[in-house]
């Protein structure tokens, strides 16, 4: 199999045991160059069963970045983040909170859909990414935040919050507050994502028994982000 031409020093697809996207990152360029390179990422095994990489979408001048966990079934099929039911709920909540979804940048902590297949039938059921997969994919998220350099980053749900704010962060306890963005690794400068605010994931709201209360919580947290951007 011929490796994809991504303009990187990437090893052949599926090479090696280590999980790490770093060798697949381009040496420079803007979001378009990173999106092209990410299409060939083999930094962890998740690419094998998916339609393709779902890179972030939106303007590199966005003042607001929203980070989810990973693409879902619809996102995997369409190649765009937040185009399924969770995305529709998120956009509705953003509008109610006074945030312009059209001007925002949407992305995920992990760029491939991880799933199990239902025993009967072909339905693909979301499976949470492992810590290894999250840390392998982190260089893409850091690059997106560096290139967009937003004023505010919203982490949607526990996975995105832990990815950006550390494994001890608890969304249930600490959501809705504007916090300084920490470094990705000890000893490095902070990731240039502006202030970071964690809130509930729209998919969790769709599954919740107390959907109205959870949705109101999401809108109220997003209002904090809207005020910070005013
Ligand atoms: N859930 C996410 O976390 N991201 C998407 O893009 C879609 C659903």
Tab-separated table of C-alpha atoms and ligand atoms in Angstrom:
chain	number	residue	atom	x	y	z
A	1	UNK	CA	0.000	0.000	0.000
A	2	UNK	CA	1.372	3.448	-0.914
A	3	UNK	CA	1.352	5.957	1.964
A	4	UNK	CA	-0.862	9.013	1.375
A	5	UNK	CA	1.080	12.081	0.197
A	6	UNK	CA	0.496	14.427	3.114
A	7	UNK	CA	3.693	16.451	2.800
A	8	UNK	CA	4.898	15.038	6.103
A	9	UNK	CA	7.633	12.716	7.226
A	10	UNK	CA	5.006	10.129	8.146
A	11	UNK	CA	5.961	6.496	8.360
A	12	UNK	CA	3.943	4.069	6.250
A	13	UNK	CA	0.324	3.612	7.367
A	14	UNK	CA	-0.146	1.460	10.393
A	15	UNK	CA	3.584	1.327	11.177
A	16	UNK	CA	4.834	0.718	14.700
A	17	UNK	CA	3.187	-0.036	18.015
A	18	UNK	CA	3.248	3.456	19.559
A	19	UNK	CA	0.123	5.606	19.376
A	20	UNK	CA	1.094	9.119	18.275
A	21	UNK	CA	-0.179	11.484	15.586
A	22	UNK	CA	2.958	13.653	15.684
A	23	UNK	CA	4.698	12.068	12.642
A	24	UNK	CA	1.630	12.807	10.521
A	25	UNK	CA	1.508	16.545	11.241
A	26	UNK	CA	2.633	18.800	8.393
A	27	UNK	CA	5.755	20.886	8.850
A	28	UNK	CA	3.812	24.114	8.416
A	29	UNK	CA	0.826	25.682	6.720
A	30	UNK	CA	-2.632	26.633	7.833
A	31	UNK	CA	-5.754	24.711	8.775
A	32	UNK	CA	-6.217	23.433	5.208
A	33	UNK	CA	-2.758	21.823	5.229
A	34	UNK	CA	-3.452	20.250	8.618
A	35	UNK	CA	-6.847	18.967	7.451
A	36	UNK	CA	-5.238	17.351	4.390
A	37	UNK	CA	-2.517	15.754	6.497
A	38	UNK	CA	-4.987	14.542	9.137
A	39	UNK	CA	-6.821	12.605	6.417
A	40	UNK	CA	-3.789	10.296	6.289
A	41	UNK	CA	-3.290	9.981	10.058
A	42	UNK	CA	-2.506	6.460	11.231
A	43	UNK	CA	-1.316	7.571	14.663
A	44	UNK	CA	-3.602	5.073	16.405
A	45	UNK	CA	-5.689	2.146	15.153
A	46	UNK	CA	-9.018	4.009	15.128
A	47	UNK	CA	-8.669	4.962	11.447
A	48	UNK	CA	-9.053	1.313	10.414
A	49	UNK	CA	-12.818	0.920	10.772
A	50	UNK	CA	-13.964	4.445	10.007
A	51	UNK	CA	-14.968	6.312	6.859
A	52	UNK	CA	-12.209	8.831	7.479
A	53	UNK	CA	-10.720	11.507	9.680
A	54	UNK	CA	-13.152	14.142	10.890
A	55	UNK	CA	-11.025	17.248	11.280
A	56	UNK	CA	-12.309	20.498	12.784
A	57	UNK	CA	-14.469	22.864	10.751
A	58	UNK	CA	-14.819	26.637	10.782
A	59	UNK	CA	-12.773	29.759	10.332
A	60	UNK	CA	-9.183	30.155	11.485
A	61	UNK	CA	-10.303	33.569	12.737
A	62	UNK	CA	-12.994	32.166	15.032
A	63	UNK	CA	-12.994	33.710	18.505
A	64	UNK	CA	-14.749	30.650	19.880
A	65	UNK	CA	-13.694	26.993	19.570
A	66	UNK	CA	-15.945	24.154	20.729
A	67	UNK	CA	-14.303	20.800	21.443
A	68	UNK	CA	-16.318	17.592	21.642
A	69	UNK	CA	-15.195	14.044	22.362
A	70	UNK	CA	-15.063	12.367	18.959
A	71	UNK	CA	-17.166	12.289	15.796
A	72	UNK	CA	-20.364	10.268	15.941
A	73	UNK	CA	-21.934	8.037	13.303
A	74	UNK	CA	-23.277	10.937	11.188
A	75	UNK	CA	-20.064	12.914	11.493
A	76	UNK	CA	-18.050	9.893	10.353
A	77	UNK	CA	-20.281	9.439	7.302
A	78	UNK	CA	-20.294	13.147	6.386
A	79	UNK	CA	-16.707	13.990	7.381
A	80	UNK	CA	-17.725	17.050	9.421
A	81	UNK	CA	-17.941	17.561	13.184
A	82	UNK	CA	-21.280	18.138	14.917
A	83	UNK	CA	-23.587	17.530	11.957
A	84	UNK	CA	-25.786	14.943	13.736
A	85	UNK	CA	-28.369	15.220	16.527
A	86	UNK	CA	-25.840	16.439	19.132
A	87	UNK	CA	-24.704	19.166	16.756
A	88	UNK	CA	-28.261	20.312	16.156
A	89	UNK	CA	-28.891	20.560	19.902
A	90	UNK	CA	-25.597	22.381	20.384
A	91	UNK	CA	-26.383	24.980	17.696
A	92	UNK	CA	-29.833	25.584	19.213
A	93	UNK	CA	-28.269	26.106	22.660
A	94	UNK	CA	-25.631	28.436	21.178
A	95	UNK	CA	-28.293	30.553	19.537
A	96	UNK	CA	-30.227	30.816	22.817
A	97	UNK	CA	-27.023	31.811	24.593
A	98	UNK	CA	-26.257	34.532	22.044
A	99	UNK	CA	-23.336	32.739	20.374
A	100	UNK	CA	-22.849	32.806	16.613
A	101	UNK	CA	-22.432	29.160	15.556
A	102	UNK	CA	-21.588	30.295	11.994
A	103	UNK	CA	-18.500	32.140	13.241
A	104	UNK	CA	-17.277	29.381	15.583
A	105	UNK	CA	-14.781	26.560	15.016
A	106	UNK	CA	-15.962	23.046	15.930
A	107	UNK	CA	-13.667	20.132	16.573
A	108	UNK	CA	-13.129	17.029	18.705
A	109	UNK	CA	-10.516	15.648	21.099
A	110	UNK	CA	-10.260	12.529	18.892
A	111	UNK	CA	-10.620	12.771	15.118
A	112	UNK	CA	-11.927	9.264	14.337
A	113	UNK	CA	-15.202	7.625	15.340
A	114	UNK	CA	-14.723	4.799	17.849
A	115	UNK	CA	-17.586	2.329	17.995
A	116	UNK	CA	-18.729	-1.201	18.571
A	117	UNK	CA	-21.208	-2.892	16.280
A	118	UNK	CA	-24.501	-4.100	17.721
A	119	UNK	CA	-24.601	-7.925	17.890
A	120	UNK	CA	-27.551	-8.062	15.486
A	121	UNK	CA	-27.810	-5.533	12.711
A	122	UNK	CA	-25.248	-3.016	11.615
A	123	UNK	CA	-25.843	-0.158	14.029
A	124	UNK	CA	-22.584	1.414	15.174
A	125	UNK	CA	-22.578	2.240	18.868
A	126	UNK	CA	-20.299	4.955	20.231
A	127	UNK	CA	-17.441	3.755	22.428
A	128	UNK	CA	-15.387	6.171	24.541
A	129	UNK	CA	-11.796	6.706	23.378
A	130	UNK	CA	-9.004	5.374	25.583
A	131	UNK	CA	-6.376	7.559	27.234
A	132	UNK	CA	-3.834	6.291	24.703
A	133	UNK	CA	-6.044	7.315	21.790
A	134	UNK	CA	-6.698	10.689	23.382
A	135	UNK	CA	-3.062	11.440	23.919
A	136	UNK	CA	-2.142	10.161	20.428
A	137	UNK	CA	-4.637	12.594	18.889
A	138	UNK	CA	-3.724	15.562	21.088
A	139	UNK	CA	-1.204	17.102	18.636
A	140	UNK	CA	-4.031	17.755	16.140
A	141	UNK	CA	-6.079	19.614	18.741
A	142	UNK	CA	-3.072	21.625	19.906
A	143	UNK	CA	-2.324	22.575	16.289
A	144	UNK	CA	-5.921	23.670	15.709
A	145	UNK	CA	-5.884	25.819	18.852
A	146	UNK	CA	-2.534	27.319	17.852
A	147	UNK	CA	-3.780	28.147	14.351
A	148	UNK	CA	-7.176	29.517	15.412
A	149	UNK	CA	-5.973	31.084	18.705
A	150	UNK	CA	-9.517	31.724	19.974
A	151	UNK	CA	-10.444	33.952	22.897
A	152	UNK	CA	-12.595	31.205	24.427
A	153	UNK	CA	-12.538	27.413	24.111
A	154	UNK	CA	-15.556	25.411	25.276
A	155	UNK	CA	-14.906	21.803	26.280
A	156	UNK	CA	-18.080	19.776	25.759
A	157	UNK	CA	-18.305	16.907	28.230
A	158	UNK	CA	-15.871	15.042	30.445
A	159	UNK	CA	-13.547	13.716	27.742
A	160	UNK	CA	-12.823	17.102	26.156
A	161	UNK	CA	-12.597	18.716	29.600
A	162	UNK	CA	-10.072	16.159	30.820
A	163	UNK	CA	-8.105	16.460	27.582
A	164	UNK	CA	-7.765	20.222	28.033
A	165	UNK	CA	-7.914	20.683	31.796
A	166	UNK	CA	-6.358	17.504	33.163
A	167	UNK	CA	-7.572	14.130	34.348
A	168	UNK	CA	-8.707	15.369	37.760
A	169	UNK	CA	-11.172	17.865	36.249
A	170	UNK	CA	-14.829	17.062	37.021
A	171	UNK	CA	-17.394	18.604	34.665
A	172	UNK	CA	-20.244	17.923	37.089
A	173	UNK	CA	-18.489	19.963	39.807
A	174	UNK	CA	-16.460	22.566	37.932
A	175	UNK	CA	-18.446	23.401	34.799
A	176	UNK	CA	-19.435	26.899	33.713
A	177	UNK	CA	-16.298	28.711	34.920
A	178	UNK	CA	-13.812	30.523	32.696
A	179	UNK	CA	-10.384	29.100	33.466
A	180	UNK	CA	-6.880	29.754	32.173
A	181	UNK	CA	-5.819	27.220	29.535
A	182	UNK	CA	-3.098	24.985	31.007
A	183	UNK	CA	-0.137	23.596	29.054
A	184	UNK	CA	-0.679	20.297	27.227
A	185	UNK	CA	2.332	18.833	29.064
A	186	UNK	CA	4.265	19.892	32.174
A	187	UNK	CA	6.965	22.416	31.401
A	188	UNK	CA	5.412	23.581	28.120
A	189	UNK	CA	3.768	26.995	27.562
A	190	UNK	CA	-0.046	27.101	27.853
A	191	UNK	CA	-1.990	26.013	24.769
A	192	UNK	CA	-3.131	29.222	22.974
A	193	UNK	CA	-6.849	28.510	23.325
A	194	UNK	CA	-7.777	31.624	25.345
A	195	UNK	CA	-9.921	30.981	28.393
A	196	UNK	CA	-11.465	27.534	28.676
A	197	UNK	CA	-14.906	26.677	29.968
A	198	UNK	CA	-16.212	23.147	30.418
A	199	UNK	CA	-19.862	22.258	30.113
A	200	UNK	CA	-22.180	19.325	29.448
A	201	UNK	CA	-21.921	17.358	26.236
A	202	UNK	CA	-25.023	17.715	24.032
A	203	UNK	CA	-25.128	13.910	23.523
A	204	UNK	CA	-25.315	13.450	27.298
A	205	UNK	CA	-28.226	15.898	27.350
A	206	UNK	CA	-30.028	13.908	24.646
A	207	UNK	CA	-29.639	10.769	26.791
A	208	UNK	CA	-30.518	12.454	30.082
A	209	UNK	CA	-33.702	11.662	32.036
A	210	UNK	CA	-33.708	15.318	33.037
A	211	UNK	CA	-33.207	16.699	29.596
A	212	UNK	CA	-34.779	20.137	30.176
A	213	UNK	CA	-32.674	20.843	33.259
A	214	UNK	CA	-29.500	19.621	31.573
A	215	UNK	CA	-30.226	21.678	28.460
A	216	UNK	CA	-30.842	24.794	30.575
A	217	UNK	CA	-27.458	24.143	32.215
A	218	UNK	CA	-25.739	24.005	28.832
A	219	UNK	CA	-27.368	27.279	27.731
A	220	UNK	CA	-26.443	28.968	30.981
A	221	UNK	CA	-22.779	27.858	30.679
A	222	UNK	CA	-22.663	29.004	27.053
A	223	UNK	CA	-23.956	32.415	28.172
A	224	UNK	CA	-20.821	32.738	30.314
A	225	UNK	CA	-18.755	32.132	27.162
A	226	UNK	CA	-20.886	34.682	25.249
A	227	UNK	CA	-20.297	37.308	27.937
A	228	UNK	CA	-16.547	36.682	27.815
A	229	UNK	CA	-16.617	37.295	24.071
A	230	UNK	CA	-18.644	40.549	24.353
B	1	LIG	N1	-20.251	14.252	19.509
B	1	LIG	C1	-19.026	14.834	19.556
B	1	LIG	O1	-18.380	14.868	20.595
B	1	LIG	N2	-18.548	15.351	18.446
B	1	LIG	C2	-19.190	15.347	17.293
B	1	LIG	O2	-18.643	15.859	16.314
B	1	LIG	C3	-20.469	14.754	17.276
B	1	LIG	C4	-20.981	14.213	18.391
